Coordinates of C-alpha atoms and ligand atoms in Angstrom, one line a residue:
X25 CA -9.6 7.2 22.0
X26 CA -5.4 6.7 21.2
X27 CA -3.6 4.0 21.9
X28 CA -1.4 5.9 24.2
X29 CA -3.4 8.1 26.5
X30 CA -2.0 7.3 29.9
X31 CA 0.8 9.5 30.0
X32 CA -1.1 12.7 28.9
X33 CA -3.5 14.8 31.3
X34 CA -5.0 15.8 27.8
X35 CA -6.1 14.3 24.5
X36 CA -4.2 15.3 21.5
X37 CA -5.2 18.4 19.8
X38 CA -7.5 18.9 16.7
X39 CA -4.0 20.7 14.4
X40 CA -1.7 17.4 15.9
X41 CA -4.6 15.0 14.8
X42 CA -5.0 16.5 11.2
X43 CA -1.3 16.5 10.6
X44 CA -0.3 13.3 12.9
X45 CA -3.0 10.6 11.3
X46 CA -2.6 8.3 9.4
X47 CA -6.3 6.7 9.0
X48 CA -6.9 8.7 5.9
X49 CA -4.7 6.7 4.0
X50 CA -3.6 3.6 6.5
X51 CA -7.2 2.3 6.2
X52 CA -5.9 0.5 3.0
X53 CA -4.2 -2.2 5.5
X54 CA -7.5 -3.4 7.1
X55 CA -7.7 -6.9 5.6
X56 CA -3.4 -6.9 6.5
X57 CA -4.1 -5.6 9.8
X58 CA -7.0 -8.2 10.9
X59 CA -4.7 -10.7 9.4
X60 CA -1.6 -10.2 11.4
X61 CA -4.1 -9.9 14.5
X62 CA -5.6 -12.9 14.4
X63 CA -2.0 -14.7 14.0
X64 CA -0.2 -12.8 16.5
X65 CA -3.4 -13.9 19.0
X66 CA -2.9 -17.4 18.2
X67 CA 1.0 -16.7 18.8
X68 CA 0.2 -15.4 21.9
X69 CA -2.3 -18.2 22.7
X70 CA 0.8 -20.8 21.6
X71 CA 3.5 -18.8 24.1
X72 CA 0.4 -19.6 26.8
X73 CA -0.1 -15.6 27.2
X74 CA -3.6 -15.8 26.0
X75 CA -6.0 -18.6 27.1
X76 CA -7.4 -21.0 24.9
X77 CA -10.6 -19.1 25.3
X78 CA -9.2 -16.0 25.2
X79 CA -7.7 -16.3 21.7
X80 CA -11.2 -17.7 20.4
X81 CA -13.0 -14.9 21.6
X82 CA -10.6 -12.2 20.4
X83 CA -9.9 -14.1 16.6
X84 CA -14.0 -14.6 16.2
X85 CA -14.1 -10.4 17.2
X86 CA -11.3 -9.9 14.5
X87 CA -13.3 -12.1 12.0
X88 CA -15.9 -10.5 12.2
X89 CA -14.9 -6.6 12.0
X90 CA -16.1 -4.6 9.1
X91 CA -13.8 -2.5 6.8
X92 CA -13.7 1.3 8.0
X93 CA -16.8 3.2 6.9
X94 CA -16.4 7.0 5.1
X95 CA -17.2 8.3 8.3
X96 CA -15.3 6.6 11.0
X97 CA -12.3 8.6 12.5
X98 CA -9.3 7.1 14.3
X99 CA -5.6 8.3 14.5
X100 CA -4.7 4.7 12.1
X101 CA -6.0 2.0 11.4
X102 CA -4.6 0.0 14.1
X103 CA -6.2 1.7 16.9
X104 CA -9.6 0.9 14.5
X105 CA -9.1 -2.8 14.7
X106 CA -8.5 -1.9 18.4
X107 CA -11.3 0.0 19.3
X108 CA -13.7 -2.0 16.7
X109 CA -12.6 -5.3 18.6
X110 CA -13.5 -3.8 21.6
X111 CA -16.8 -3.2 20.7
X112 CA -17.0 -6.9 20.5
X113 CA -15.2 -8.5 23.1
X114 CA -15.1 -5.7 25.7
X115 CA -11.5 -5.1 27.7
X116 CA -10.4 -8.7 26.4
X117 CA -9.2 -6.9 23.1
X118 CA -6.7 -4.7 25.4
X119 CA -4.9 -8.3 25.7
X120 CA -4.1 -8.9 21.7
X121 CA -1.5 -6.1 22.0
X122 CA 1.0 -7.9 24.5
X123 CA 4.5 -7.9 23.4
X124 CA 3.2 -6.1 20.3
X125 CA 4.1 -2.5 19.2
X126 CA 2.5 -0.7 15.9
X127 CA 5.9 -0.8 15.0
X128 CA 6.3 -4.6 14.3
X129 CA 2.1 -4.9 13.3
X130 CA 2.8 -1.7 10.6
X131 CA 6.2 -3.2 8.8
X132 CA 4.2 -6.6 8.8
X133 CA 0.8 -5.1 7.7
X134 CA 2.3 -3.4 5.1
X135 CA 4.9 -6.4 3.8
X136 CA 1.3 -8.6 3.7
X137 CA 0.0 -5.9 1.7
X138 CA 2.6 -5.9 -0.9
X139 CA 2.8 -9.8 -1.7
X140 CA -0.7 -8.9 -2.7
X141 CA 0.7 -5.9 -5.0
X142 CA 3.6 -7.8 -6.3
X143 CA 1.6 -10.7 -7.5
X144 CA -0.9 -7.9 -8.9
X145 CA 1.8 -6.5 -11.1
X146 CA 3.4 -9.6 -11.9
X147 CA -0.5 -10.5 -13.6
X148 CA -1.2 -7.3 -15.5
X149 CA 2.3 -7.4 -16.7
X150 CA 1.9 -10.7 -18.1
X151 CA -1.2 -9.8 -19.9
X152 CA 0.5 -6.5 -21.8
X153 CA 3.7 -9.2 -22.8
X154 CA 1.2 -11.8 -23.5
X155 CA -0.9 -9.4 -25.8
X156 CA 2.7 -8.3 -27.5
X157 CA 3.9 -11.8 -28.0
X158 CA 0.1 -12.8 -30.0
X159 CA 0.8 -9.6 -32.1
X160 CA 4.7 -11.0 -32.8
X161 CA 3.1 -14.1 -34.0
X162 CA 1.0 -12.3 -36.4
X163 CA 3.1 -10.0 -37.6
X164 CA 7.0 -11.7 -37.5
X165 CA 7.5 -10.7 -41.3
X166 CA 5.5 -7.0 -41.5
X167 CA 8.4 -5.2 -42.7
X168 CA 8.5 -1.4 -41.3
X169 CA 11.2 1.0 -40.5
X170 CA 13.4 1.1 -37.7
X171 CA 15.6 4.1 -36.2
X172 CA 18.0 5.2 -34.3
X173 CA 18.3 8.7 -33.0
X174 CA 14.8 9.0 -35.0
X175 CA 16.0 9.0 -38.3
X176 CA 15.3 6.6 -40.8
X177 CA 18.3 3.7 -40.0
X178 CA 17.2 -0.3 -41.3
X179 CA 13.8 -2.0 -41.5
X180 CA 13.2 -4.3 -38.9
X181 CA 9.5 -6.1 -38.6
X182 CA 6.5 -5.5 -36.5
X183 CA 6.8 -8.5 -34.5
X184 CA 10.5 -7.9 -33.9
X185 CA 9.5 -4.2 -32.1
X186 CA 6.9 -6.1 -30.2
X187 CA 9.6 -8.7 -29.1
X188 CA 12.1 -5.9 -27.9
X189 CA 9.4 -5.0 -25.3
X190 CA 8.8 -8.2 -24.3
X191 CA 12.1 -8.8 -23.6
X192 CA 12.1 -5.8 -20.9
X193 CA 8.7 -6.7 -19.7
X194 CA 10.4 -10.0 -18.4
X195 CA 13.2 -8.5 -16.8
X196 CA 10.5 -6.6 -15.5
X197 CA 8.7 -9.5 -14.2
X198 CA 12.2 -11.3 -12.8
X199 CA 12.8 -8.0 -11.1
X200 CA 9.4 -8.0 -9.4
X201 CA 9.6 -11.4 -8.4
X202 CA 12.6 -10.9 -6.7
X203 CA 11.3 -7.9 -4.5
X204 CA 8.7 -10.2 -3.4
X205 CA 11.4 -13.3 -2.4
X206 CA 13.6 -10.1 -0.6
X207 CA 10.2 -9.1 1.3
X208 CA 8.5 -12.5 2.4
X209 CA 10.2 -12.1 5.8
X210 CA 8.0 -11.6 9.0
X211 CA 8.8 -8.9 10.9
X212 CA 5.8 -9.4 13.6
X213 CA 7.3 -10.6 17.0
X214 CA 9.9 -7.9 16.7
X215 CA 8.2 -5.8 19.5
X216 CA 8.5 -1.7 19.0
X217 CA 13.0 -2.0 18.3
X218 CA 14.9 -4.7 20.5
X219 CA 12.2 -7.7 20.4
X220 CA 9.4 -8.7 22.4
X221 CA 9.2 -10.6 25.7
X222 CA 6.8 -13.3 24.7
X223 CA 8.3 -17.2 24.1
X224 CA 6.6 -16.2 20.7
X225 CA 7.7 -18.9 18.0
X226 CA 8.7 -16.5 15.4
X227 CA 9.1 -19.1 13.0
X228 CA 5.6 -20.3 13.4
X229 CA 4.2 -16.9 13.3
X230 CA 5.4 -16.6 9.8
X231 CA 4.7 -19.3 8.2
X232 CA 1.3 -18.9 9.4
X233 CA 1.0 -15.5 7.5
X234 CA 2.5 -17.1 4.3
X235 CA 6.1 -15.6 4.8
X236 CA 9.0 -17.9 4.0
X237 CA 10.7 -17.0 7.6
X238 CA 10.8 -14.5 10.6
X239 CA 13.1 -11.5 9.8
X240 CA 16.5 -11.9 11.7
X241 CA 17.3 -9.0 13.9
X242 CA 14.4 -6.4 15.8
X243 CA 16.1 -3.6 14.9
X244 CA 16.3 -4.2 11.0
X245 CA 12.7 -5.4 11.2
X246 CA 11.0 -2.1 12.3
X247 CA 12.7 0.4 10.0
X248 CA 13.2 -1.7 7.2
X249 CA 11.6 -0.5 4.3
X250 CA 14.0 -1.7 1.5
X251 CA 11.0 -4.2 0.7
X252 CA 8.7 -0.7 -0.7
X253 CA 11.9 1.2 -2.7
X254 CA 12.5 -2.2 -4.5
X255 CA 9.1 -2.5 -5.6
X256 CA 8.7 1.7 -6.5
X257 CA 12.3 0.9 -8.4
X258 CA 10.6 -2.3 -10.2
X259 CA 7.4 -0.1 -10.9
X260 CA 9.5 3.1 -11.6
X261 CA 11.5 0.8 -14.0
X262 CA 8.6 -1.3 -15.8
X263 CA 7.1 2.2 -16.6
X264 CA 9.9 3.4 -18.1
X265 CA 10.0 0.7 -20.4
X266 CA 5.8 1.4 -21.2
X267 CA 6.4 5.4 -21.5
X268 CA 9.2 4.6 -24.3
X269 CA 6.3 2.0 -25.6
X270 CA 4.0 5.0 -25.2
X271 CA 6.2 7.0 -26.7
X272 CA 7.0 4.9 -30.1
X273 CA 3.0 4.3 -30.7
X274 CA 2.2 8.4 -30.1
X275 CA 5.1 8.5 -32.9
X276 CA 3.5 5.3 -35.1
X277 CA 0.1 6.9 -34.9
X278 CA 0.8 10.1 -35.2
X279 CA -0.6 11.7 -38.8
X280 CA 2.6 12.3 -40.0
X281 CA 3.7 8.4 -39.5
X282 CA 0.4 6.5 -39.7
X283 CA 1.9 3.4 -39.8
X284 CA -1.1 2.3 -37.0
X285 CA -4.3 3.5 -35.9
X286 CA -6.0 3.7 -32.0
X287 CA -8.8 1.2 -31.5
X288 CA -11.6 3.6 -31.3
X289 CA -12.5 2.5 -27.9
X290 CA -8.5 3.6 -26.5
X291 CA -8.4 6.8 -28.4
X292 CA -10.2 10.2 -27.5
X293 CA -11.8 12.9 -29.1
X294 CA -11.5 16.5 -29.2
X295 CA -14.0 19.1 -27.8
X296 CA -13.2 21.9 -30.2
X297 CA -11.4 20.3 -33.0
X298 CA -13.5 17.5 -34.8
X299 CA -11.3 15.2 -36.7
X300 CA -9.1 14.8 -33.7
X301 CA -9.0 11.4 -32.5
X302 CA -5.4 11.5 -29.4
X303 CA -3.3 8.8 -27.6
X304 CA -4.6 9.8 -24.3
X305 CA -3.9 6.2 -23.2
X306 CA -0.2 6.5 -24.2
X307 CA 0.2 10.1 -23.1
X308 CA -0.8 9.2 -19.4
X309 CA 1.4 5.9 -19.5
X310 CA 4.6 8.6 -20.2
X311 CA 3.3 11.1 -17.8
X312 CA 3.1 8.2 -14.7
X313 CA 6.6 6.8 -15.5
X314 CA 7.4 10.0 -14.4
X315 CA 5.7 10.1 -11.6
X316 CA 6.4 6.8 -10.3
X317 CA 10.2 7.8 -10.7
X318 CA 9.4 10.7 -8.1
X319 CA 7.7 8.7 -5.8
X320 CA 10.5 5.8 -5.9
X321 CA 12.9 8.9 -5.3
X322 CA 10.6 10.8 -2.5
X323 CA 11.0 7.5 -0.7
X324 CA 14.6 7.0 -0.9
X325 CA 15.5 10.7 0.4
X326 CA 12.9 9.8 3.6
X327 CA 14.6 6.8 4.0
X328 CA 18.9 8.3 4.3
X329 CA 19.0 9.6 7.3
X330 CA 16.9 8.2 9.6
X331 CA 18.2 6.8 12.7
X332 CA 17.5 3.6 14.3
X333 CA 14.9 2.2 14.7
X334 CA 11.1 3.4 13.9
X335 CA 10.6 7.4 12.9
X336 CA 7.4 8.9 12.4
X337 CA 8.5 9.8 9.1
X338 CA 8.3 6.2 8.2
X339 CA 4.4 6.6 8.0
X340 CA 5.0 8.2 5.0
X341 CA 5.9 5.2 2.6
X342 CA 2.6 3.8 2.6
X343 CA 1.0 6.2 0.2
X344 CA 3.8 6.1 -3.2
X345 CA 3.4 2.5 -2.4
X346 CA -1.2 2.4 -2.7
X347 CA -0.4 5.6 -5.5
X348 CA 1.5 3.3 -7.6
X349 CA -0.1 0.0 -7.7
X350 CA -3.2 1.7 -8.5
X351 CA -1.2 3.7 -11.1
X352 CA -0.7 0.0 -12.7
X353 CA -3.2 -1.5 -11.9
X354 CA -5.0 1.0 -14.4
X355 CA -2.5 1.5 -16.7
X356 CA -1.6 -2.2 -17.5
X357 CA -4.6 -3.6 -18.6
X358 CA -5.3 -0.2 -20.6
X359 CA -2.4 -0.8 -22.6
X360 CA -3.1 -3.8 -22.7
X361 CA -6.5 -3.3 -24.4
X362 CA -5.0 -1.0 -26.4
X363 CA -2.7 -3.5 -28.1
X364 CA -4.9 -5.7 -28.4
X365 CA -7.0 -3.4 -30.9
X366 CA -4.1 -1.8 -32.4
X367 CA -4.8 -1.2 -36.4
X368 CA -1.7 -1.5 -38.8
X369 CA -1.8 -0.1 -42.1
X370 CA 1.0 -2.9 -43.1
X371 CA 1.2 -0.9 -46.5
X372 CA 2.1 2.2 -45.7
X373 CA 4.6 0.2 -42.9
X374 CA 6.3 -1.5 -45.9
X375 CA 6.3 1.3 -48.5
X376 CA 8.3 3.2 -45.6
X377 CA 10.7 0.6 -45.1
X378 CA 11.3 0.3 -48.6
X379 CA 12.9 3.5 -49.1
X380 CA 16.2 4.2 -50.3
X381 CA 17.5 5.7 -46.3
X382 CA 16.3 2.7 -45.1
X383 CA 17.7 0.4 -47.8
X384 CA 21.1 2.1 -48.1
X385 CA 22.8 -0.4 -45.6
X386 CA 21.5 -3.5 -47.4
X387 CA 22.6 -2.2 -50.6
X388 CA 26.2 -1.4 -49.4
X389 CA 26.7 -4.7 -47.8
X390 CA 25.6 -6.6 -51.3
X391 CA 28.1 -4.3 -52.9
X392 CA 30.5 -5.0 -50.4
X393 CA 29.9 -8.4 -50.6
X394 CA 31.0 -8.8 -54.1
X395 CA 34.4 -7.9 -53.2
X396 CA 34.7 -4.1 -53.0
X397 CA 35.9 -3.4 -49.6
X398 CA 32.8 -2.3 -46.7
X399 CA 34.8 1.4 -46.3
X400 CA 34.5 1.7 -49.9
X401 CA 30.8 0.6 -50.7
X402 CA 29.8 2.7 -47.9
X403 CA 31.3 5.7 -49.7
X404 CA 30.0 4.9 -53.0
X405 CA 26.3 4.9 -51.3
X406 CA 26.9 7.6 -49.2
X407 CA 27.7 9.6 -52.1
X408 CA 25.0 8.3 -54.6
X409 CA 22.4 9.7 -50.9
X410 CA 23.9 13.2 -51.1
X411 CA 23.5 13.2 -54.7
X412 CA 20.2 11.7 -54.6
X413 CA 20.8 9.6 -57.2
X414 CA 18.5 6.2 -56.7
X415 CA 19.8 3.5 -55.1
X416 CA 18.4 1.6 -58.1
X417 CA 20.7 2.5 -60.8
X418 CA 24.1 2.1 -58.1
X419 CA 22.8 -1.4 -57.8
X420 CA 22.7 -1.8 -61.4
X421 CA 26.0 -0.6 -61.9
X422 CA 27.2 -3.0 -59.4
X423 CA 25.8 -5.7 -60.7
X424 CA 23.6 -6.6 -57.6
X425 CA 19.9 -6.4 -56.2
X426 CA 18.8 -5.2 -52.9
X427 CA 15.4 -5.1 -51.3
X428 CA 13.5 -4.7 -48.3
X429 CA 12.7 -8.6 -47.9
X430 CA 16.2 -9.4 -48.2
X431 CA 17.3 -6.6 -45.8
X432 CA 15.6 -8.7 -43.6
X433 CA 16.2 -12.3 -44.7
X434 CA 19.7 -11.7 -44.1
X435 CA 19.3 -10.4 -40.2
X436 CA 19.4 -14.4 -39.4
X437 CA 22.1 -14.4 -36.4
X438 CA 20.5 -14.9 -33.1
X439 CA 18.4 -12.3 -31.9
X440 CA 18.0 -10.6 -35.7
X441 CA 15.3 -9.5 -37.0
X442 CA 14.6 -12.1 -40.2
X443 CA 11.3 -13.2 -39.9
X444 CA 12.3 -16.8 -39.1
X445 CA 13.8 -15.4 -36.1
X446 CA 11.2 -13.3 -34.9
X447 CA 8.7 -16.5 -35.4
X448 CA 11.0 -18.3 -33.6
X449 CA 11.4 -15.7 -30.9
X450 CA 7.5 -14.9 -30.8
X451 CA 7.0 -18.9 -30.4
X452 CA 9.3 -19.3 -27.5
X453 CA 7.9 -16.2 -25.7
X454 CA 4.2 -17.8 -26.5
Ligands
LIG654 N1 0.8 5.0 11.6 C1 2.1 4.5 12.0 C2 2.9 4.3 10.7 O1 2.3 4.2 9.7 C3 2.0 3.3 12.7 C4 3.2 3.0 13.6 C5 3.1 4.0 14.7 N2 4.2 3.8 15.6 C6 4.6 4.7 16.4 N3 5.7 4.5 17.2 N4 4.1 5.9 16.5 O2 4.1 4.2 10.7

């Protein structure tokens, strides 16, 4: 049975059913949908358009309603809630939709549902920064190389890499945090576009469903869905940040680099080739920040040029928004793990720092710093690299010492990598 059959001589057809529900995927709002139910019944029960008794009946029915089985079929899941009510409380549930429409109940259902998402990321995101920050501490003077454009540049330390990603984990975070302010807003008591016709206290209604305030005009309410592209962006963005993660580990383990090794228990094998053991983990955290950029941007292009108010096409933002929090919600705590068990060969990390390519800054600036001018110790290494003659005997020449502890020693300003910083960085992240 629809929602709407009064109008038709004949029920919808079997090819407008397969293409036109939403059940398949909508079913995910149950616990959102029962939710705003019961408070929109006591709403109605407030604006003395439900009895007393009435309201009881119908929020006990809700109560008690069962999540949608595998084999239940409905055109969404608010005609379930309907139809299961029903079952319940007989033609006293066709009351609970008065000076509703699916329109409000959908942009409220699905806001409910992502306070519950937000909060979700916000957790797992803490736990990959928190199991960064315990690897900073533990490693704020492990010297190893650092690049830029993937060639050999300065050493920086372990615990300084981990910081840099903490840093953009809690941007992140603030980012996140302040999707979830932007949606705590209550659309419900916006009727299907211009409002409803109830004396519903709006302000009441959402503070009863844990929003912060009703949302301001009708219109706005029902075809808003700024709230899901901020969160895709946040979760488009915090993945990019992991996929570059991703990408730096793949590159630290890899058998050429081996400055790390894959906890055996986040690393896979090969079926063919026996003393394969691949960064699976990292390879699918790179290949979903791509994803979750498409599904941020499939969103957006829905969303440009749809007129006021509701469009069916709006039914189509609830899926890139359940795709992607499970996306992190597995992802995250992967990582996570995988962090967490993480082997450095600190060794091989500081053997590789200690090279001349990496040294050749350090030793320029102790050169310089004897009163040669920068342009012209810079020249004088540069030629001693294309020669290939050791840094070693320039230094000697020069009359000065360079190494890869003092490369880093002397990295002290604010937000350098010297191991005091980093500690003191790590400890104010712990
Ligand atoms: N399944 C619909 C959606 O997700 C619910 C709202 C239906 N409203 C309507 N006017 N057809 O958007």
């Amino acid at each position: 049975m629809t929602l709407w059959g009064g109008r038709f001589a004949s029920g919808p057809s079997e090819l407008l059913r397969r293409f036109n529900d939403s059940f398949a995927f909508d079913r995910e709002l149950f616990d959102a949908d029962v939710r705003g139910s019961v408070a929109w019944a006591r709403a109605l029960a407030d604006a003395n358009a439900l009895t007393a008794e009435e309201c009881a009946a119908i929020v006990e029915g809700l109560e008690a309603l069962a999540a949608p089985g595998a084999d239940d079929d409905f055109e969404d899941i608010h005609s379930y809630v309907e139809a299961k009510l029903r079952e319940r409380v007989g033609a006293l549930a066709g009351k609970l939709h008065t000076g509703r429409s699916r329109n409000d109940q959908v942009a409220t259902d699905l806001k409910l549902w992502l306070k519950e998402a937000c909060n979700e990321a916000l957790q797992s995101i803490d736990a990959v920064s928190k199991s960064l920050v315990r690897r900073a501490v533990e490693e704020v003077a492990t010297p190893m190389p650092g690049y830029t454009h993937l060639k050999q540049a300065e050493p920086i330390t372990f615990g300084h890499w981990c910081l840099a990603y903490v840093e953009m984990l809690a941007r992140d975070a603030a980012r996140l945090a302040d999707a979830a302010r932007r949606n705590d807003e209550c659309p419900l008591g916006s009727g299907a576009l211009s409002g409803t016709p109830i004396a519903i206290d709006r302000e009441a209604l959402a503070k009863s469903l844990g929003f912060a305030r009703a949302t301001a005009n009708s219109l706005d309410s029902v075809s808003d869905r700024d709230f899901a592209a901020e969160y895709l962006f946040a979760a488009a963005m915090l993945l990019s940040h992991l996929s570059r993660l991703a990408e730096d580990l793949i590159f630290f383990t890899s058998d050429e680099v081996a400055f790390a090794e894959l906890p055996d228990a986040m690393a896979t094998g090969s079926s063919r080739m026996p003393q394969k053991k691949n960064p699976d983990v990292l390879e699918l955290v790179r290949g979903h920040a791509g994803r979750a950029i498409g599904e941020l941007t499939g969103l957006l292009a829905l969303l440009k040029g749809l007129p006021l108010a509701y469009d069916k096409d709006l039914q189509l933002d609830k899926e890139p928004l359940f795709r992607t929090r499970l996306t992190l919600a597995a992802a995250l705590p992967a990582l996570a793990a995988l962090l967490d068990g993480l082997q450095l060969d600190r060794a091989r990390m500081r053997d590789a720092a200690s090279r001349d390519l990496l040294l050749a800054t350090t030793l320029t600036d102790a050169i310089a710093a004897n009163g040669v001018p920068f342009r012209e110790a810079h020249e004088l290494v540069g030629n001693a690299m294309r020669d290939r003659t050791p840094l070693q005997s320039l230094a000697e020449k020069h009359g000065v010492t360079f190494s890869v502890d003092e490369a880093l020693a002397k990295r002290s300003a604010k937000g350098g990598t010297s191991p005091l910083r980093v500690k003191e960085a790590a400890e104010a992240r712990a």
